[in-house]
mmCIF file of C-alpha atoms and ligand atoms in Angstrom:
data_model
loop_
_atom_site.group_PDB
_atom_site.id
_atom_site.type_symbol
_atom_site.label_atom_id
_atom_site.label_comp_id
_atom_site.label_asym_id
_atom_site.label_seq_id
_atom_site.Cartn_x
_atom_site.Cartn_y
_atom_site.Cartn_z
ATOM 1 C CA UNK V 173 -6.721 33.078 4.277
ATOM 2 C CA UNK V 174 -3.818 32.657 2.124
ATOM 3 C CA UNK V 175 -3.864 31.511 -1.271
ATOM 4 C CA UNK V 176 -2.237 28.107 -0.292
ATOM 5 C CA UNK V 177 -4.634 27.882 2.389
ATOM 6 C CA UNK V 178 -7.721 28.484 -0.112
ATOM 7 C CA UNK V 179 -6.060 26.022 -2.558
ATOM 8 C CA UNK V 180 -6.110 23.494 0.272
ATOM 9 C CA UNK V 181 -9.808 24.061 1.167
ATOM 10 C CA UNK V 182 -11.038 23.867 -2.073
ATOM 11 C CA UNK V 183 -9.159 20.277 -2.598
ATOM 12 C CA UNK V 184 -10.655 19.515 0.584
ATOM 13 C CA UNK V 185 -13.645 19.716 -0.699
ATOM 14 C CA UNK V 186 -13.242 17.673 -4.058
ATOM 15 C CA UNK V 187 -13.270 14.214 -4.720
ATOM 16 C CA UNK V 188 -9.801 12.981 -5.583
ATOM 17 C CA UNK V 189 -10.846 10.685 -8.546
ATOM 18 C CA UNK V 190 -14.083 12.710 -9.982
ATOM 19 C CA UNK V 191 -13.840 15.953 -8.822
ATOM 20 C CA UNK V 192 -17.634 15.660 -7.428
ATOM 21 C CA UNK V 193 -18.235 17.900 -4.493
ATOM 22 C CA UNK V 194 -19.172 17.935 -1.411
ATOM 23 C CA UNK V 195 -18.139 14.500 0.013
ATOM 24 C CA UNK V 196 -19.755 12.304 2.458
ATOM 25 C CA UNK V 197 -18.042 11.561 5.718
ATOM 26 C CA UNK V 198 -17.704 8.366 7.043
ATOM 27 C CA UNK V 199 -19.061 7.453 10.742
ATOM 28 C CA UNK V 200 -17.026 6.774 13.457
ATOM 29 C CA UNK V 201 -13.965 6.562 11.515
ATOM 30 C CA UNK V 202 -12.277 8.804 14.366
ATOM 31 C CA UNK V 203 -12.717 5.830 16.851
ATOM 32 C CA UNK V 204 -10.039 3.788 15.225
ATOM 33 C CA UNK V 205 -6.512 3.620 16.244
ATOM 34 C CA UNK V 206 -4.580 4.436 12.982
ATOM 35 C CA UNK V 207 -1.041 3.668 11.502
ATOM 36 C CA UNK V 208 1.699 5.176 9.278
ATOM 37 C CA UNK V 209 2.629 3.685 5.512
ATOM 38 C CA UNK V 210 5.861 3.043 6.995
ATOM 39 C CA UNK V 211 3.976 0.834 10.124
ATOM 40 C CA UNK V 212 4.374 3.091 12.700
ATOM 41 C CA UNK V 213 1.496 3.352 15.376
ATOM 42 C CA UNK V 214 -0.792 6.797 15.198
ATOM 43 C CA UNK V 215 -3.409 7.907 16.874
ATOM 44 C CA UNK V 216 -7.101 7.604 16.987
ATOM 45 C CA UNK V 217 -9.305 11.255 15.545
ATOM 46 C CA UNK V 218 -8.916 10.630 11.664
ATOM 47 C CA UNK V 219 -11.729 11.562 9.184
ATOM 48 C CA UNK V 220 -12.611 9.210 6.222
ATOM 49 C CA UNK V 221 -14.755 10.150 3.280
ATOM 50 C CA UNK V 222 -16.807 8.727 0.479
ATOM 51 C CA UNK V 223 -17.545 10.469 -2.860
ATOM 52 C CA UNK V 224 -21.497 10.055 -3.322
ATOM 53 C CA UNK V 225 -20.662 9.897 -7.142
ATOM 54 C CA UNK V 226 -17.699 7.653 -7.862
ATOM 55 C CA UNK V 227 -17.857 6.058 -4.576
ATOM 56 C CA UNK V 228 -14.107 6.901 -4.136
ATOM 57 C CA UNK V 229 -12.836 6.587 -0.617
ATOM 58 C CA UNK V 230 -10.494 9.502 0.525
ATOM 59 C CA UNK V 231 -9.115 11.580 3.415
ATOM 60 C CA UNK V 232 -9.382 15.102 2.245
ATOM 61 C CA UNK V 233 -6.476 17.451 1.933
ATOM 62 C CA UNK V 234 -7.317 20.141 4.637
ATOM 63 C CA UNK V 235 -4.791 21.587 7.185
ATOM 64 C CA UNK V 236 -4.937 18.940 9.929
ATOM 65 C CA UNK V 237 -4.172 16.085 7.002
ATOM 66 C CA UNK V 238 -1.102 18.418 5.776
ATOM 67 C CA UNK V 239 0.396 18.780 9.386
ATOM 68 C CA UNK V 240 0.005 15.063 10.031
ATOM 69 C CA UNK V 241 1.566 14.199 6.661
ATOM 70 C CA UNK V 242 4.348 16.357 7.364
ATOM 71 C CA UNK V 243 5.282 14.886 11.052
ATOM 72 C CA UNK V 244 4.683 11.471 9.530
ATOM 73 C CA UNK V 245 7.287 11.998 6.683
ATOM 74 C CA UNK V 246 9.435 13.607 8.311
ATOM 75 C CA UNK V 247 10.644 10.610 10.416
ATOM 76 C CA UNK V 248 10.089 8.229 7.584
ATOM 77 C CA UNK V 249 11.618 4.991 7.728
ATOM 78 C CA UNK V 250 11.339 2.243 5.227
ATOM 79 C CA UNK V 251 10.862 -1.058 5.962
ATOM 80 C CA UNK V 252 12.012 -0.548 9.683
ATOM 81 C CA UNK V 253 11.417 -3.794 10.977
ATOM 82 C CA UNK V 254 14.019 -5.246 8.816
ATOM 83 C CA UNK V 255 16.153 -2.448 8.396
ATOM 84 C CA UNK V 256 15.356 -1.631 5.202
ATOM 85 C CA UNK V 257 15.284 -4.737 3.614
ATOM 86 C CA UNK V 258 12.308 -4.971 1.086
ATOM 87 C CA UNK V 259 9.118 -6.855 2.436
ATOM 88 C CA UNK V 260 9.113 -10.286 1.289
ATOM 89 C CA UNK V 261 6.515 -11.977 -1.123
ATOM 90 C CA UNK V 262 5.470 -15.645 -0.128
ATOM 91 C CA UNK V 263 4.754 -17.964 -2.889
ATOM 92 C CA UNK V 264 1.211 -19.359 -1.268
ATOM 93 C CA UNK V 265 1.979 -23.238 -2.318
ATOM 94 C CA UNK V 266 5.456 -23.266 -1.693
ATOM 95 C CA UNK V 267 6.608 -20.940 0.856
ATOM 96 C CA UNK V 268 9.188 -19.656 -1.373
ATOM 97 C CA UNK V 269 10.138 -16.052 -0.825
ATOM 98 C CA UNK V 270 10.942 -13.285 -3.376
ATOM 99 C CA UNK V 271 11.301 -8.999 -3.061
ATOM 100 C CA UNK V 272 8.086 -7.713 -3.909
ATOM 101 C CA UNK V 273 9.831 -5.629 -6.579
ATOM 102 C CA UNK V 274 11.408 -8.784 -8.109
ATOM 103 C CA UNK V 275 7.843 -10.434 -7.927
ATOM 104 C CA UNK V 276 6.305 -7.494 -9.786
ATOM 105 C CA UNK V 277 8.976 -7.000 -12.359
ATOM 106 C CA UNK V 278 8.743 -10.805 -13.114
ATOM 107 C CA UNK V 279 4.911 -10.678 -13.755
ATOM 108 C CA UNK V 280 5.696 -7.300 -15.892
ATOM 109 C CA UNK V 281 7.830 -9.071 -18.199
ATOM 110 C CA UNK V 282 5.230 -11.894 -18.334
ATOM 111 C CA UNK V 283 3.169 -9.077 -19.649
ATOM 112 C CA UNK V 284 5.131 -6.843 -22.076
ATOM 113 C CA UNK V 285 8.013 -7.627 -24.578
ATOM 114 C CA UNK V 286 10.958 -5.483 -22.831
ATOM 115 C CA UNK V 287 13.587 -4.633 -24.943
ATOM 116 C CA UNK V 288 16.930 -4.881 -24.538
ATOM 117 C CA UNK V 289 17.649 -1.237 -23.823
ATOM 118 C CA UNK V 290 15.360 1.952 -22.715
ATOM 119 C CA UNK V 291 14.328 4.515 -20.252
ATOM 120 C CA UNK V 292 12.766 3.890 -17.255
ATOM 121 C CA UNK V 293 11.363 6.294 -14.477
ATOM 122 C CA UNK V 294 10.382 5.195 -11.324
ATOM 123 C CA UNK V 295 8.270 8.236 -9.693
ATOM 124 C CA UNK V 296 8.749 8.012 -5.390
ATOM 125 C CA UNK V 297 11.402 5.540 -6.109
ATOM 126 C CA UNK V 298 12.461 5.504 -2.006
ATOM 127 C CA UNK V 299 15.335 3.626 -1.213
ATOM 128 C CA UNK V 300 15.695 2.189 -4.865
ATOM 129 C CA UNK V 301 14.014 -1.091 -4.197
ATOM 130 C CA UNK V 302 12.451 -1.472 -7.784
ATOM 131 C CA UNK V 303 15.390 0.019 -9.238
ATOM 132 C CA UNK V 304 17.532 -2.486 -8.107
ATOM 133 C CA UNK V 305 15.502 -5.155 -9.153
ATOM 134 C CA UNK V 306 15.253 -3.853 -12.786
ATOM 135 C CA UNK V 307 18.521 -3.149 -13.071
ATOM 136 C CA UNK V 308 19.786 -6.476 -11.922
ATOM 137 C CA UNK V 309 18.073 -8.172 -14.905
ATOM 138 C CA UNK V 310 17.624 -5.516 -17.694
ATOM 139 C CA UNK V 311 21.302 -4.647 -17.820
ATOM 140 C CA UNK V 312 21.113 -2.381 -21.270
ATOM 141 C CA UNK V 313 18.657 0.195 -19.745
ATOM 142 C CA UNK V 314 19.088 3.936 -18.325
ATOM 143 C CA UNK V 315 17.424 4.369 -15.152
ATOM 144 C CA UNK V 316 16.040 7.458 -13.164
ATOM 145 C CA UNK V 317 14.373 8.050 -10.180
ATOM 146 C CA UNK V 318 12.367 10.755 -8.003
ATOM 147 C CA UNK V 319 11.776 11.583 -4.575
ATOM 148 C CA UNK V 320 10.632 14.475 -2.326
ATOM 149 C CA UNK V 321 14.139 14.228 -0.929
ATOM 150 C CA UNK V 322 17.418 13.488 -1.164
ATOM 151 C CA UNK V 323 17.692 10.933 1.812
ATOM 152 C CA UNK V 324 18.700 8.169 -0.650
ATOM 153 C CA UNK V 325 20.181 9.838 -3.491
ATOM 154 C CA UNK V 326 23.501 8.339 -2.761
ATOM 155 C CA UNK V 327 22.068 4.703 -2.210
ATOM 156 C CA UNK V 328 19.831 5.127 -5.318
ATOM 157 C CA UNK V 329 22.508 6.760 -7.778
ATOM 158 C CA UNK V 330 24.978 3.682 -6.826
ATOM 159 C CA UNK V 331 22.739 1.437 -8.395
ATOM 160 C CA UNK V 332 24.022 0.150 -11.902
ATOM 161 C CA UNK V 333 22.238 1.678 -14.517
ATOM 162 C CA UNK V 334 20.743 4.522 -12.662
ATOM 163 C CA UNK V 335 21.565 7.995 -14.066
ATOM 164 C CA UNK V 336 20.188 10.351 -11.600
ATOM 165 C CA UNK V 337 17.647 10.608 -8.871
ATOM 166 C CA UNK V 338 15.463 13.965 -9.135
ATOM 167 C CA UNK V 339 14.264 15.694 -6.256
ATOM 168 C CA UNK V 340 10.911 17.173 -7.010
ATOM 169 C CA UNK V 341 8.278 16.442 -9.047
ATOM 170 C CA UNK V 342 7.999 14.636 -12.549
ATOM 171 C CA UNK V 343 8.212 17.630 -14.607
ATOM 172 C CA UNK V 344 11.720 18.607 -13.286
ATOM 173 C CA UNK V 345 13.292 15.195 -14.999
ATOM 174 C CA UNK V 346 14.530 16.240 -18.222
ATOM 175 C CA UNK V 347 13.188 13.595 -21.328
ATOM 176 C CA UNK V 348 10.834 11.233 -21.953
ATOM 177 C CA UNK V 349 10.509 7.581 -21.030
ATOM 178 C CA UNK V 350 9.769 3.908 -22.371
ATOM 179 C CA UNK V 351 8.284 2.773 -18.842
ATOM 180 C CA UNK V 352 7.392 5.016 -16.041
ATOM 181 C CA UNK V 353 6.558 3.016 -12.785
ATOM 182 C CA UNK V 354 4.650 4.583 -9.686
ATOM 183 C CA UNK V 355 4.564 1.708 -6.811
ATOM 184 C CA UNK V 356 2.605 2.606 -3.912
ATOM 185 C CA UNK V 357 2.671 6.316 -4.641
ATOM 186 C CA UNK V 358 -0.495 6.976 -5.928
ATOM 187 C CA UNK V 359 -2.446 6.713 -2.717
ATOM 188 C CA UNK V 360 -0.295 9.351 -1.425
ATOM 189 C CA UNK V 361 -0.943 11.884 -3.812
ATOM 190 C CA UNK V 362 -3.491 14.965 -3.170
ATOM 191 C CA UNK V 363 -4.259 14.924 -6.775
ATOM 192 C CA UNK V 364 -3.244 11.778 -8.433
ATOM 193 C CA UNK V 365 -5.043 12.351 -11.483
ATOM 194 C CA UNK V 366 -3.057 15.321 -12.138
ATOM 195 C CA UNK V 367 0.121 13.390 -11.556
ATOM 196 C CA UNK V 368 -0.659 11.084 -14.112
ATOM 197 C CA UNK V 369 -1.570 13.454 -16.490
ATOM 198 C CA UNK V 370 1.979 14.977 -16.053
ATOM 199 C CA UNK V 371 3.452 12.053 -16.662
ATOM 200 C CA UNK V 372 1.485 11.554 -19.524
ATOM 201 C CA UNK V 373 3.761 14.172 -21.372
ATOM 202 C CA UNK V 374 6.858 12.187 -20.036
ATOM 203 C CA UNK V 375 5.819 8.925 -21.657
ATOM 204 C CA UNK V 376 6.830 7.611 -25.148
ATOM 205 C CA UNK V 377 4.203 6.786 -27.772
ATOM 206 C CA UNK V 378 3.890 3.098 -27.467
ATOM 207 C CA UNK V 379 5.762 3.208 -23.737
ATOM 208 C CA UNK V 380 4.102 1.820 -20.580
ATOM 209 C CA UNK V 381 2.658 3.298 -17.660
ATOM 210 C CA UNK V 382 2.679 0.795 -14.446
ATOM 211 C CA UNK V 383 1.042 1.635 -11.320
ATOM 212 C CA UNK V 384 0.497 -0.227 -8.240
ATOM 213 C CA UNK V 385 -1.656 0.722 -5.470
ATOM 214 C CA UNK V 386 -3.202 -1.364 -2.006
ATOM 215 C CA UNK V 387 -6.636 -2.406 -2.691
ATOM 216 C CA UNK V 388 -8.758 -1.744 0.458
ATOM 217 C CA UNK V 389 -11.420 -4.273 -0.755
ATOM 218 C CA UNK V 390 -8.588 -7.124 -0.650
ATOM 219 C CA UNK V 391 -6.997 -5.618 2.524
ATOM 220 C CA UNK V 392 -8.980 -3.350 4.812
ATOM 221 C CA UNK V 393 -6.078 -2.370 6.711
ATOM 222 C CA UNK V 394 -5.034 -0.047 4.189
ATOM 223 C CA UNK V 395 -8.116 2.102 5.272
ATOM 224 C CA UNK V 396 -6.379 2.604 8.584
ATOM 225 C CA UNK V 397 -3.139 4.656 7.225
ATOM 226 C CA UNK V 398 -3.304 7.952 8.093
ATOM 227 C CA UNK V 399 -0.801 9.061 4.900
ATOM 228 C CA UNK V 400 -2.851 7.418 2.235
ATOM 229 C CA UNK V 401 -4.950 10.004 0.985
ATOM 230 C CA UNK V 402 -7.342 7.947 -1.806
ATOM 231 C CA UNK V 403 -7.893 4.326 -0.807
ATOM 232 C CA UNK V 404 -8.571 3.052 -4.177
ATOM 233 C CA UNK V 405 -10.640 -0.016 -5.387
ATOM 234 C CA UNK V 406 -10.368 -1.296 -8.696
ATOM 235 C CA UNK V 407 -13.255 1.001 -10.353
ATOM 236 C CA UNK V 408 -11.690 4.104 -8.686
ATOM 237 C CA UNK V 409 -8.421 3.021 -9.719
ATOM 238 C CA UNK V 410 -9.252 2.457 -13.345
ATOM 239 C CA UNK V 411 -11.375 5.461 -13.187
ATOM 240 C CA UNK V 412 -8.359 7.732 -12.170
ATOM 241 C CA UNK V 413 -5.894 6.114 -14.606
ATOM 242 C CA UNK V 414 -8.400 6.115 -17.647
ATOM 243 C CA UNK V 415 -9.278 9.803 -16.708
ATOM 244 C CA UNK V 416 -5.796 11.301 -17.137
ATOM 245 C CA UNK V 417 -5.882 9.786 -20.485
ATOM 246 C CA UNK V 418 -4.600 6.386 -20.649
ATOM 247 C CA UNK V 419 -5.403 3.091 -22.249
ATOM 248 C CA UNK V 420 -5.316 0.331 -19.814
ATOM 249 C CA UNK V 421 -4.045 -2.797 -21.137
ATOM 250 C CA UNK V 422 -3.804 -4.661 -17.910
ATOM 251 C CA UNK V 423 -5.761 -4.246 -14.307
ATOM 252 C CA UNK V 424 -5.392 -6.809 -12.184
ATOM 253 C CA UNK V 425 -5.680 -7.765 -8.668
ATOM 254 C CA UNK V 426 -3.309 -11.044 -8.753
ATOM 255 C CA UNK V 427 0.251 -10.041 -9.721
ATOM 256 C CA UNK V 428 0.766 -8.659 -6.274
ATOM 257 C CA UNK V 429 -1.046 -10.046 -2.919
ATOM 258 C CA UNK V 430 -3.169 -7.334 -1.541
ATOM 259 C CA UNK V 431 -2.574 -5.082 -4.505
ATOM 260 C CA UNK V 432 -3.942 -3.320 -7.755
ATOM 261 C CA UNK V 433 -1.404 -3.063 -10.813
ATOM 262 C CA UNK V 434 -2.284 -1.212 -13.799
ATOM 263 C CA UNK V 435 -0.375 -1.230 -17.141
ATOM 264 C CA UNK V 436 -1.228 1.444 -19.680
ATOM 265 C CA UNK V 437 -0.234 3.276 -22.656
ATOM 266 C CA UNK V 438 -1.119 6.357 -23.787
ATOM 267 C CA UNK V 439 -4.401 6.741 -24.994
ATOM 268 C CA UNK V 440 -7.012 9.932 -25.825
ATOM 269 C CA UNK V 441 -6.719 12.504 -23.495
ATOM 270 C CA UNK V 442 -10.176 13.842 -24.173
ATOM 271 C CA UNK V 443 -12.022 10.714 -23.879
ATOM 272 C CA UNK V 444 -14.541 10.301 -20.784
ATOM 273 C CA UNK V 445 -13.528 8.484 -17.752
ATOM 274 C CA UNK V 446 -16.750 6.558 -17.665
ATOM 275 C CA UNK V 447 -19.951 6.883 -15.511
ATOM 276 C CA UNK V 448 -20.684 7.414 -11.912
ATOM 277 C CA UNK V 449 -21.276 4.410 -9.805
ATOM 278 C CA UNK V 450 -24.335 3.720 -7.479
ATOM 279 C CA UNK V 451 -24.668 4.242 -3.745
ATOM 280 C CA UNK V 452 -24.633 0.475 -3.667
ATOM 281 C CA UNK V 453 -20.705 0.883 -4.129
ATOM 282 C CA UNK V 454 -20.992 2.256 -0.358
ATOM 283 C CA UNK V 455 -21.557 -1.285 0.967
ATOM 284 C CA UNK V 456 -18.245 -2.624 0.263
ATOM 285 C CA UNK V 457 -16.103 0.106 2.474
ATOM 286 C CA UNK V 458 -18.918 0.221 5.694
ATOM 287 C CA UNK V 459 -18.325 -3.794 5.374
ATOM 288 C CA UNK V 460 -14.562 -3.677 5.606
ATOM 289 C CA UNK V 461 -15.211 -1.326 8.820
ATOM 290 C CA UNK V 462 -17.162 -3.443 10.182
ATOM 291 C CA UNK V 463 -14.809 -6.087 9.817
ATOM 292 C CA UNK V 464 -11.825 -4.174 11.377
ATOM 293 C CA UNK V 465 -13.837 -3.901 14.361
ATOM 294 C CA UNK V 466 -14.659 -7.691 14.359
ATOM 295 C CA UNK V 467 -10.870 -8.344 14.454
ATOM 296 C CA UNK V 468 -10.483 -5.986 17.339
ATOM 297 C CA UNK V 469 -13.138 -7.782 19.086
ATOM 298 C CA UNK V 470 -11.423 -10.980 18.108
ATOM 299 C CA UNK V 471 -7.935 -10.121 19.322
ATOM 300 C CA UNK V 472 -9.306 -8.610 22.438
ATOM 301 C CA UNK V 473 -10.710 -11.861 23.594
ATOM 302 C CA UNK V 474 -7.970 -14.118 23.010
ATOM 303 C CA UNK V 475 -5.183 -11.397 24.341
ATOM 304 C CA UNK V 476 -7.144 -12.118 27.973
ATOM 305 C CA UNK V 477 -5.367 -15.830 27.490
ATOM 306 C CA UNK V 478 -1.607 -15.768 28.332
ATOM 307 C CA UNK V 479 0.852 -16.071 25.854
ATOM 308 C CA UNK V 480 -0.632 -14.444 22.705
ATOM 309 C CA UNK V 481 0.870 -13.284 19.764
ATOM 310 C CA UNK V 482 0.565 -11.802 16.566
ATOM 311 C CA UNK V 483 1.578 -13.268 12.797
ATOM 312 C CA UNK V 484 3.167 -10.358 10.970
ATOM 313 C CA UNK V 485 5.108 -7.240 11.690
ATOM 314 C CA UNK V 486 3.610 -4.652 9.292
ATOM 315 C CA UNK V 487 0.540 -2.540 9.068
ATOM 316 C CA UNK V 488 -2.066 -5.146 10.393
ATOM 317 C CA UNK V 489 0.108 -6.551 13.442
ATOM 318 C CA UNK V 490 1.425 -2.546 14.444
ATOM 319 C CA UNK V 491 -2.300 -1.595 14.592
ATOM 320 C CA UNK V 492 -3.472 -4.135 16.220
ATOM 321 C CA UNK V 493 -0.629 -4.255 19.093
ATOM 322 C CA UNK V 494 -1.876 -0.730 19.418
ATOM 323 C CA UNK V 495 -5.889 -1.422 20.045
ATOM 324 C CA UNK V 496 -4.858 -3.567 22.257
ATOM 325 C CA UNK V 497 -2.881 -1.170 24.023
ATOM 326 C CA UNK V 498 0.266 -3.450 23.965
ATOM 327 C CA UNK V 499 -1.380 -6.534 25.303
ATOM 328 C CA UNK V 500 0.640 -8.449 22.842
ATOM 329 C CA UNK V 501 3.703 -10.858 24.380
ATOM 330 C CA UNK V 502 5.258 -11.681 20.971
ATOM 331 C CA UNK V 503 5.124 -11.396 17.422
ATOM 332 C CA UNK V 504 5.600 -14.112 14.850
ATOM 333 C CA UNK V 505 7.266 -13.548 11.046
ATOM 334 C CA UNK V 506 8.405 -16.330 8.370
ATOM 335 C CA UNK V 507 10.690 -13.311 6.915
ATOM 336 C CA UNK V 508 14.282 -14.042 7.708
ATOM 337 C CA UNK V 509 14.954 -10.228 7.729
ATOM 338 C CA UNK V 510 12.233 -9.926 10.602
ATOM 339 C CA UNK V 511 12.599 -12.530 12.524
ATOM 340 C CA UNK V 512 15.119 -12.820 15.610
ATOM 341 C CA UNK V 513 14.896 -8.962 16.063
ATOM 342 C CA UNK V 514 12.402 -7.023 18.522
ATOM 343 C CA UNK V 515 9.329 -5.345 16.990
ATOM 344 C CA UNK V 516 7.775 -2.742 19.441
ATOM 345 C CA UNK V 517 9.791 -4.133 22.358
ATOM 346 C CA UNK V 518 8.647 -7.459 21.926
ATOM 347 C CA UNK V 519 10.451 -10.350 20.589
ATOM 348 C CA UNK V 520 9.881 -11.804 16.986
ATOM 349 C CA UNK V 521 9.770 -15.732 16.514
ATOM 350 C CA UNK V 522 9.828 -17.542 13.605
ATOM 351 C CA UNK V 523 7.190 -19.890 13.542
ATOM 352 C CA UNK V 524 9.254 -22.837 14.851
ATOM 353 C CA UNK V 525 10.486 -21.020 17.517
ATOM 354 C CA UNK V 526 7.039 -19.829 18.919
ATOM 355 C CA UNK V 527 6.681 -20.505 22.588
ATOM 356 C CA UNK V 528 4.375 -24.250 23.529
ATOM 357 C CA UNK V 529 0.625 -23.621 23.780
ATOM 358 C CA UNK V 530 0.539 -20.039 22.892
ATOM 359 C CA UNK V 531 -2.353 -18.489 20.761
ATOM 360 C CA UNK V 532 -1.513 -16.577 17.510
ATOM 361 C CA UNK V 533 -3.750 -14.151 15.635
ATOM 362 C CA UNK V 534 -3.221 -13.789 12.045
ATOM 363 C CA UNK V 535 -3.277 -10.362 11.261
ATOM 364 C CA UNK V 536 -3.997 -10.716 7.452
ATOM 365 C CA UNK V 537 -7.116 -10.305 5.400
ATOM 366 C CA UNK V 538 -9.072 -13.885 5.477
ATOM 367 C CA UNK V 539 -7.769 -14.741 1.643
ATOM 368 C CA UNK V 540 -4.362 -14.263 2.993
ATOM 369 C CA UNK V 541 -4.522 -15.739 6.125
ATOM 370 C CA UNK V 542 -5.940 -18.911 5.545
ATOM 371 C CA UNK V 543 -3.029 -19.930 2.997
ATOM 372 C CA UNK V 544 -0.727 -19.060 5.776
ATOM 373 C CA UNK V 545 -2.293 -21.597 8.251
ATOM 374 C CA UNK V 546 -2.440 -23.875 5.587
ATOM 375 C CA UNK V 547 1.492 -23.790 5.166
ATOM 376 C CA UNK V 548 2.143 -23.561 8.839
ATOM 377 C CA UNK V 549 0.114 -26.331 9.977
ATOM 378 C CA UNK V 550 2.335 -28.485 7.481
ATOM 379 C CA UNK V 551 4.876 -28.451 10.276
ATOM 380 C CA UNK V 552 2.522 -29.652 13.173
ATOM 381 C CA UNK V 553 2.504 -26.461 15.262
ATOM 382 C CA UNK V 554 3.113 -26.517 19.182
ATOM 383 C CA UNK V 555 0.900 -23.366 19.001
ATOM 384 C CA UNK V 556 -2.745 -22.400 18.271
ATOM 385 C CA UNK V 557 -3.211 -20.293 14.949
ATOM 386 C CA UNK V 558 -6.161 -18.104 14.826
ATOM 387 C CA UNK V 559 -7.836 -16.677 12.081
ATOM 388 C CA UNK V 560 -9.465 -13.679 11.637
ATOM 389 C CA UNK V 561 -13.216 -13.458 10.590
ATOM 390 C CA UNK V 562 -14.251 -13.967 6.991
ATOM 391 C CA UNK V 563 -16.010 -11.063 5.150
ATOM 392 C CA UNK V 564 -19.582 -11.060 5.445
ATOM 393 C CA UNK V 565 -20.677 -10.573 1.613
HETATM 394 ZN ZN1 ZN U 875 -15.868 10.745 -6.714
#
């Protein structure tokens, strides 16, 4: 065994949240089709684990996972359904559209008083969506980003206020920052606590750490994403952030739909991360996997009728398309950046353009599917909208 293999196998055995070992495998997970975080179908055969001590839901960092992730990131394309334009967030009441980053920034500004000037580091900044949103509002700030490769270096460095995009880990970035953001990053990191701990050293005293991750309890489709290594719940997310020495100011599921957001400050590094949870926490995971199976059963039944479509062009719709072996005639998306194109070789319609008499399954978690239905049904639809099952809690 090489040193690298040794460290990988040690990691494989250890919980990413609390370091407990060994982890319990989750039965039958391998039967699910999977999807990548940039919304491409990924074959069945994955493995999922739950920690008996903290109930952390996770993959293990073994050679198989590392090789899959290498393939996924090798051809990664952000928001390819809309040629790079960021995903939109729809206001549940008005149906108005804003970018996910703009939405997060608005919420952040309502929570903390941002000074006119400061330094911000966006870890894993992708093509600079959040830096762009921040730069357009906070013009006096100096901005930096990090990424694993230089693919978007020029795009990011062209954003006003951006000093540099650093390729590599945050320890390679000089200086300290008043705000450090990690938006959809922590769920990809094999040792999330260690990364947060490194960032503790880069955060000014009185500065703010802002972390956003998907919530598998609110959005079970997250469990199907092959390159997400930790599937956080609010409890395990809090434990991870606190365990790295931060005081949490806000932990919310309401800022961005389906996501968990934490705002924290530097705290006492020697403090205990908190108690372990009871085994009753296993139930939410199993219940959500059952729900995913029920969605497939329902979609299968409706796909036998003619003119069957899926509402959405992201993770959930891509996954269902694959589970149904492509028995889907079209997709429906309210996002003007996505409608009018094709996706998975099928047309993408705006709701108004859906063929009469079709059936359209809303591929979203129940909490998010209902407002979509309420919103769309205001415009007397000529097709039938089908909601997914509710959670059996
Ligand atoms: Zn654990």
